[in-house]
PDB file of C-alpha atoms in Angstrom:
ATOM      1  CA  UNK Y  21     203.913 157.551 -70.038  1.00 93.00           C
ATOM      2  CA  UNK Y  22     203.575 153.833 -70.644  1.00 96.00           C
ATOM      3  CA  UNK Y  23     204.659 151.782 -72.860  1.00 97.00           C
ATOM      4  CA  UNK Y  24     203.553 148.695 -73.240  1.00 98.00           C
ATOM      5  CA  UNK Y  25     203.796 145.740 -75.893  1.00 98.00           C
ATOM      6  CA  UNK Y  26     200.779 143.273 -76.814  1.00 98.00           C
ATOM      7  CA  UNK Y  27     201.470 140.310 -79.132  1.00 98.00           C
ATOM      8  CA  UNK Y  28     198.835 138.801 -80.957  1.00 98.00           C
ATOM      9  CA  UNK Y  29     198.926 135.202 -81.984  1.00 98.00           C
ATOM     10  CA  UNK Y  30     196.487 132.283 -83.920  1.00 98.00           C
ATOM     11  CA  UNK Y  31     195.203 129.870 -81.943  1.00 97.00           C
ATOM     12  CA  UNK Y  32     196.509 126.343 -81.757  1.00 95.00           C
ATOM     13  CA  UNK Y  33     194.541 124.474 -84.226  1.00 95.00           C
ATOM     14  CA  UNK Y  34     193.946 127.444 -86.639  1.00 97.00           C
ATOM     15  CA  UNK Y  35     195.385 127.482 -90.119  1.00 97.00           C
ATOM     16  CA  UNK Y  36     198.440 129.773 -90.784  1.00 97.00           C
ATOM     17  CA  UNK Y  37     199.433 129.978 -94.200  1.00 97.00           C
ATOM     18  CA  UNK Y  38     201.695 132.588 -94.145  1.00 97.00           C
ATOM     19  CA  UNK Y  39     203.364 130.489 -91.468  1.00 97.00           C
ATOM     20  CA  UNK Y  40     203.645 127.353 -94.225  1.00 97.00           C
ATOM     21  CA  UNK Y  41     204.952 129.784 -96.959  1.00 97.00           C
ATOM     22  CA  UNK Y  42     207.705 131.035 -94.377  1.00 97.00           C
ATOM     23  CA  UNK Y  43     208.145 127.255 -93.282  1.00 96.00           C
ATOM     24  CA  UNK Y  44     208.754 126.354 -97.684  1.00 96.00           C
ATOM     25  CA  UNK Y  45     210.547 129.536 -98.290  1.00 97.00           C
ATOM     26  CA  UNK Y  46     212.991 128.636 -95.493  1.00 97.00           C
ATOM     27  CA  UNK Y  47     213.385 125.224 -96.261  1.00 96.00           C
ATOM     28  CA  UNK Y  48     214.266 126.749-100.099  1.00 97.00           C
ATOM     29  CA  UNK Y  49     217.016 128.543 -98.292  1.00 97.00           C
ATOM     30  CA  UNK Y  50     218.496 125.640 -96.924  1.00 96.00           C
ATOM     31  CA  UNK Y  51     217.546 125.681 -93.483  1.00 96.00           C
ATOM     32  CA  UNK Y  52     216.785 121.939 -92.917  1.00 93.00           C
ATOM     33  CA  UNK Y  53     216.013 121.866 -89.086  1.00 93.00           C
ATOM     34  CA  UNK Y  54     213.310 123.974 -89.105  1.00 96.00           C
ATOM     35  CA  UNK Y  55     209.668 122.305 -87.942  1.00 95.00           C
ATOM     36  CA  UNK Y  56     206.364 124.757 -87.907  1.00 96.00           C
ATOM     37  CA  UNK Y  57     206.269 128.242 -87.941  1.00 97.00           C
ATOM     38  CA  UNK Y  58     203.247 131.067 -87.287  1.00 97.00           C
ATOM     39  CA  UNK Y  59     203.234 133.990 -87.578  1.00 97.00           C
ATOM     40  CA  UNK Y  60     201.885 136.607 -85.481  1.00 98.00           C
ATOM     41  CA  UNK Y  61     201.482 140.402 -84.976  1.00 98.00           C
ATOM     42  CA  UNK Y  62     203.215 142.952 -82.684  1.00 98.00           C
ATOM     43  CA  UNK Y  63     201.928 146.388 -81.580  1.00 98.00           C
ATOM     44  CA  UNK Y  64     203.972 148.854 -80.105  1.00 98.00           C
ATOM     45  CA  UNK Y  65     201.690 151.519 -77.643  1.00 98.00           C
ATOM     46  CA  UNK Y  66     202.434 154.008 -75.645  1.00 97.00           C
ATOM     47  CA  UNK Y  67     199.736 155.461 -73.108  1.00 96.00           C
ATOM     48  CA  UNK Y  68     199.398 158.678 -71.259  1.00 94.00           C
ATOM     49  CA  UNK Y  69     199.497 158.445 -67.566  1.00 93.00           C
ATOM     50  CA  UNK Y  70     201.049 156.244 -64.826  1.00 93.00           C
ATOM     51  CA  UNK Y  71     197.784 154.071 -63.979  1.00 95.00           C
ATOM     52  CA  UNK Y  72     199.568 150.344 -64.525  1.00 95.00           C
ATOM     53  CA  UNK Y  73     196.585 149.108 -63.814  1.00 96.00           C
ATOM     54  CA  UNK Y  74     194.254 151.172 -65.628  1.00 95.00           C
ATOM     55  CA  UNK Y  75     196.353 151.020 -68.703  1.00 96.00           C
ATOM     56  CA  UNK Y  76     196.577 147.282 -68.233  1.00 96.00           C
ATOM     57  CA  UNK Y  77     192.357 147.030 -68.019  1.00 96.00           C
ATOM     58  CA  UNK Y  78     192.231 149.167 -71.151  1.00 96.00           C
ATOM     59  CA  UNK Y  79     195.173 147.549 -73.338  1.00 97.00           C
ATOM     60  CA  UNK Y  80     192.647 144.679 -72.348  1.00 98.00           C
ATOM     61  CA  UNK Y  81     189.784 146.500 -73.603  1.00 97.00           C
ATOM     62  CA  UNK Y  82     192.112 147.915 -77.302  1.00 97.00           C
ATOM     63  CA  UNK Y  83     192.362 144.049 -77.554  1.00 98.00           C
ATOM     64  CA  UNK Y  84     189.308 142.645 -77.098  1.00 97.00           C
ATOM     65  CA  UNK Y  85     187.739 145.505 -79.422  1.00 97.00           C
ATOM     66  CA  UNK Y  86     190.158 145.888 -82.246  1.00 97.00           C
ATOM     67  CA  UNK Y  87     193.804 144.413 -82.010  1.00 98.00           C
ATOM     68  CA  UNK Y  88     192.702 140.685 -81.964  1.00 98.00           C
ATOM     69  CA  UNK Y  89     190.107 138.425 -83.175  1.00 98.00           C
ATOM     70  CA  UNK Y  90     189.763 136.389 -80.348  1.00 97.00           C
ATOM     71  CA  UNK Y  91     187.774 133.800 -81.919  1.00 97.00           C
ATOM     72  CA  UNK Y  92     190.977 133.251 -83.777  1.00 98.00           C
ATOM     73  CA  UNK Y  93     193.407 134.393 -81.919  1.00 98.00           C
ATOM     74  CA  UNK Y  94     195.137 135.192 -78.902  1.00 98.00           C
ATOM     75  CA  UNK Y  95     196.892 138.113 -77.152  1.00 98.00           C
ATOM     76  CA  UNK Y  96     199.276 139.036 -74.602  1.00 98.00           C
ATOM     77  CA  UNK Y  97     200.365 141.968 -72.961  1.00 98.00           C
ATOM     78  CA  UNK Y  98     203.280 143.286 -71.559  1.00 97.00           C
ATOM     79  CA  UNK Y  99     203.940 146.532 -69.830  1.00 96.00           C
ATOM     80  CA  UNK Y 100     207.624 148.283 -69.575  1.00 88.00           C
TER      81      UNK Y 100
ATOM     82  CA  UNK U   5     213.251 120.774 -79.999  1.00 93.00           C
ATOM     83  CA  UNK U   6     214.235 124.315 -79.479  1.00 96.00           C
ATOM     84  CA  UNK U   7     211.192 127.232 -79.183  1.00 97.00           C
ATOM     85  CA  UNK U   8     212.129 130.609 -80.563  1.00 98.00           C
ATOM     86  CA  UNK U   9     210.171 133.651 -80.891  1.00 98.00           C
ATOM     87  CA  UNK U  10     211.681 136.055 -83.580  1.00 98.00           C
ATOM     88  CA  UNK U  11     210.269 139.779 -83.501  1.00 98.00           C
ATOM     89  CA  UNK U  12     210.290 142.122 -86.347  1.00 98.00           C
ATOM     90  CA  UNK U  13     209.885 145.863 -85.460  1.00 98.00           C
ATOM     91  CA  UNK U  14     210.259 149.101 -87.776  1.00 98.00           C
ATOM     92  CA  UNK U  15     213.061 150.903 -87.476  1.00 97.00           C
ATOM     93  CA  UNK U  16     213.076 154.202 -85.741  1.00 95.00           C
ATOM     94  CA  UNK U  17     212.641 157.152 -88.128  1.00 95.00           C
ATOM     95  CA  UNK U  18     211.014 154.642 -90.629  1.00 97.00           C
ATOM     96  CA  UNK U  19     207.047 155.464 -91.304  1.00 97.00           C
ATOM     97  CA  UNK U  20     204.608 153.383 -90.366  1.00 97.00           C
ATOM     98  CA  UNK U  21     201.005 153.834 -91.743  1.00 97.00           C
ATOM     99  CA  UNK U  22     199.431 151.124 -90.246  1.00 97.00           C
ATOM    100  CA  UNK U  23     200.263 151.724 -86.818  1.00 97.00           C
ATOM    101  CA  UNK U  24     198.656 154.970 -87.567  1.00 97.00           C
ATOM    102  CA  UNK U  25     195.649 153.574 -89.006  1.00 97.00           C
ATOM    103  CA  UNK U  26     195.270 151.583 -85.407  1.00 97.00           C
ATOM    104  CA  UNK U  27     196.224 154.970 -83.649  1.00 96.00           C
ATOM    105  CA  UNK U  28     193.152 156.433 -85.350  1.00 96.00           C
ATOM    106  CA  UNK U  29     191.009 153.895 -84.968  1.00 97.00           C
ATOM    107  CA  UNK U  30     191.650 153.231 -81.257  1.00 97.00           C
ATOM    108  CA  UNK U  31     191.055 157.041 -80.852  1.00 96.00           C
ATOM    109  CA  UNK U  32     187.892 156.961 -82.887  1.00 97.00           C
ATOM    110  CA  UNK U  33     186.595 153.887 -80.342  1.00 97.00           C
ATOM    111  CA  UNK U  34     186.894 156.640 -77.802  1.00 96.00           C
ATOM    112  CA  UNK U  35     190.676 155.802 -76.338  1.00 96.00           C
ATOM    113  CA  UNK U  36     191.890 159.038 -75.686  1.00 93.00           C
ATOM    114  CA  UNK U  37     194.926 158.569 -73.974  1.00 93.00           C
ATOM    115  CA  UNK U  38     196.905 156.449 -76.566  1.00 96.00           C
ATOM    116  CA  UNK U  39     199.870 157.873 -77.738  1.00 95.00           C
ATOM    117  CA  UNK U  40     202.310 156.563 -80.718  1.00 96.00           C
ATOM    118  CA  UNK U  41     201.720 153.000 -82.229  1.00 97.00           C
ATOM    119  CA  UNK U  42     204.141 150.815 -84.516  1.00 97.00           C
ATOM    120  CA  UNK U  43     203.266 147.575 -85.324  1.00 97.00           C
ATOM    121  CA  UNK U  44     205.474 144.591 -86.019  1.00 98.00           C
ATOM    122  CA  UNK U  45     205.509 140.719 -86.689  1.00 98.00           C
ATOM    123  CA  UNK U  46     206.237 137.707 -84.693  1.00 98.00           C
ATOM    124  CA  UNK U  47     207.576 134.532 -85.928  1.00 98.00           C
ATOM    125  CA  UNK U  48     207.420 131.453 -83.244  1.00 98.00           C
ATOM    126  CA  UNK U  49     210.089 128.962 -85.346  1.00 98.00           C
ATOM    127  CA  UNK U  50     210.616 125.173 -83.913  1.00 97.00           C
ATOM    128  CA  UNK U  51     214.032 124.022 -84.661  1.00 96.00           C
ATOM    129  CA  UNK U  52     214.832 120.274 -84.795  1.00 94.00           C
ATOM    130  CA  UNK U  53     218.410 119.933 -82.345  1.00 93.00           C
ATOM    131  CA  UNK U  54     219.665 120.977 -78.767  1.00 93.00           C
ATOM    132  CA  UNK U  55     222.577 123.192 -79.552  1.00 95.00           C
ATOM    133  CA  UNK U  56     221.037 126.422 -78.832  1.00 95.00           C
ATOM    134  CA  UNK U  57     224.017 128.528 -79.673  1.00 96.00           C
ATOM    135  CA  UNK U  58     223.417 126.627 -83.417  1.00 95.00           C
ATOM    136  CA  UNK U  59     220.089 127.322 -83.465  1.00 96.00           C
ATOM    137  CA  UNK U  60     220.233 131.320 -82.397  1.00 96.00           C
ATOM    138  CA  UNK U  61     223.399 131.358 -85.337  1.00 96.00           C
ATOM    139  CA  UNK U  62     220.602 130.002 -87.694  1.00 96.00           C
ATOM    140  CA  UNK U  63     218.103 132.366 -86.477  1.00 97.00           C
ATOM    141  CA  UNK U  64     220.265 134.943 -87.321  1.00 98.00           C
ATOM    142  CA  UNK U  65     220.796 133.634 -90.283  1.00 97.00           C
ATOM    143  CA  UNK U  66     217.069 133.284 -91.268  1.00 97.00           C
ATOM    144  CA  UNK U  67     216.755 137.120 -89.772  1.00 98.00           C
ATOM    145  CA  UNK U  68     219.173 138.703 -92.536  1.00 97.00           C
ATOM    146  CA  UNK U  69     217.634 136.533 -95.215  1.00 97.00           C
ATOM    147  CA  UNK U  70     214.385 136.216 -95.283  1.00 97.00           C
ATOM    148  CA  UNK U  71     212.626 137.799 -92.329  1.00 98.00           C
ATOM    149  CA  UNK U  72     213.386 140.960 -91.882  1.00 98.00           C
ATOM    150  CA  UNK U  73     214.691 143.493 -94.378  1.00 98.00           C
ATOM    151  CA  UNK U  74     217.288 145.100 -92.576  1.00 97.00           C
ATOM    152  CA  UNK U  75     217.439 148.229 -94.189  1.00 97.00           C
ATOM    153  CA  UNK U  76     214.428 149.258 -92.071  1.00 98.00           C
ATOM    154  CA  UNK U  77     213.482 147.200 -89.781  1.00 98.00           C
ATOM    155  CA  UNK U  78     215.038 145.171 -86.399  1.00 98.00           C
ATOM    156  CA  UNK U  79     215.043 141.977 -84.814  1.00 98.00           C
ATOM    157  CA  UNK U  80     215.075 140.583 -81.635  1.00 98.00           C
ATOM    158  CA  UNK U  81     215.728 136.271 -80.695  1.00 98.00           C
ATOM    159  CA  UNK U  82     214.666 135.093 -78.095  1.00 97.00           C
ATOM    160  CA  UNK U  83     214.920 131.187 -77.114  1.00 96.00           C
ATOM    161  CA  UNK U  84     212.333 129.355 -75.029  1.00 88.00           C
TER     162      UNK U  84
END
């Protein structure tokens, strides 16, 4: 088994709200020294097999087809 | 300027409906060999300063506060 981790990210240059709310809400806290923040997702998968390469190509695939909007966004992907 | 990139995973044992929901649908696309999947969130924080020790203290800080809710979930720092 795999297991492998992609992180998906906005763009540079796309609007992040929830990153400006966290930004506010941590500034409330007291937390002076902190500049932007974004906020992005995680997903945790695990894949049959021991194909690095095939799992790799269809992480890829997971990505391009569901996981991210890559208009928007952008992903990475790292295997154990 | 310090880069960090804060990660916010479930907990072991904790549910997590919406990495089944993408376990489902990556099946239903026709990926058979996908196993488990937990999702998560990723923060990427800039932090005015040099003092990286400070800054992963404050990150820490910011962690038990306001990013995570420690009663299910866990965090990982990591500094650029």
């Amino acid at each position: 088994m795999i297991k492998a981790r992609v992180t998906v990210t906005l763009k540079n240059g796309v609007l992040d709200p929830q990153g400006k709310a966290i930004e506010g809400a941590l500034s409330s806290l007291g937390f002076q020294d902190v500049g932007h923040v974004r906020q992005g997702k995680v997903f945790d998968i695990e894949l049959e097999g021991t194909d690095r390469a095939a799992a790799e190509a269809n992480l890829k695939d997971m990505c391009d087809r569901l996981l991210a909007n890559t208009v928007i966004e952008n992903y990475t992907i790292a295997l154990d």
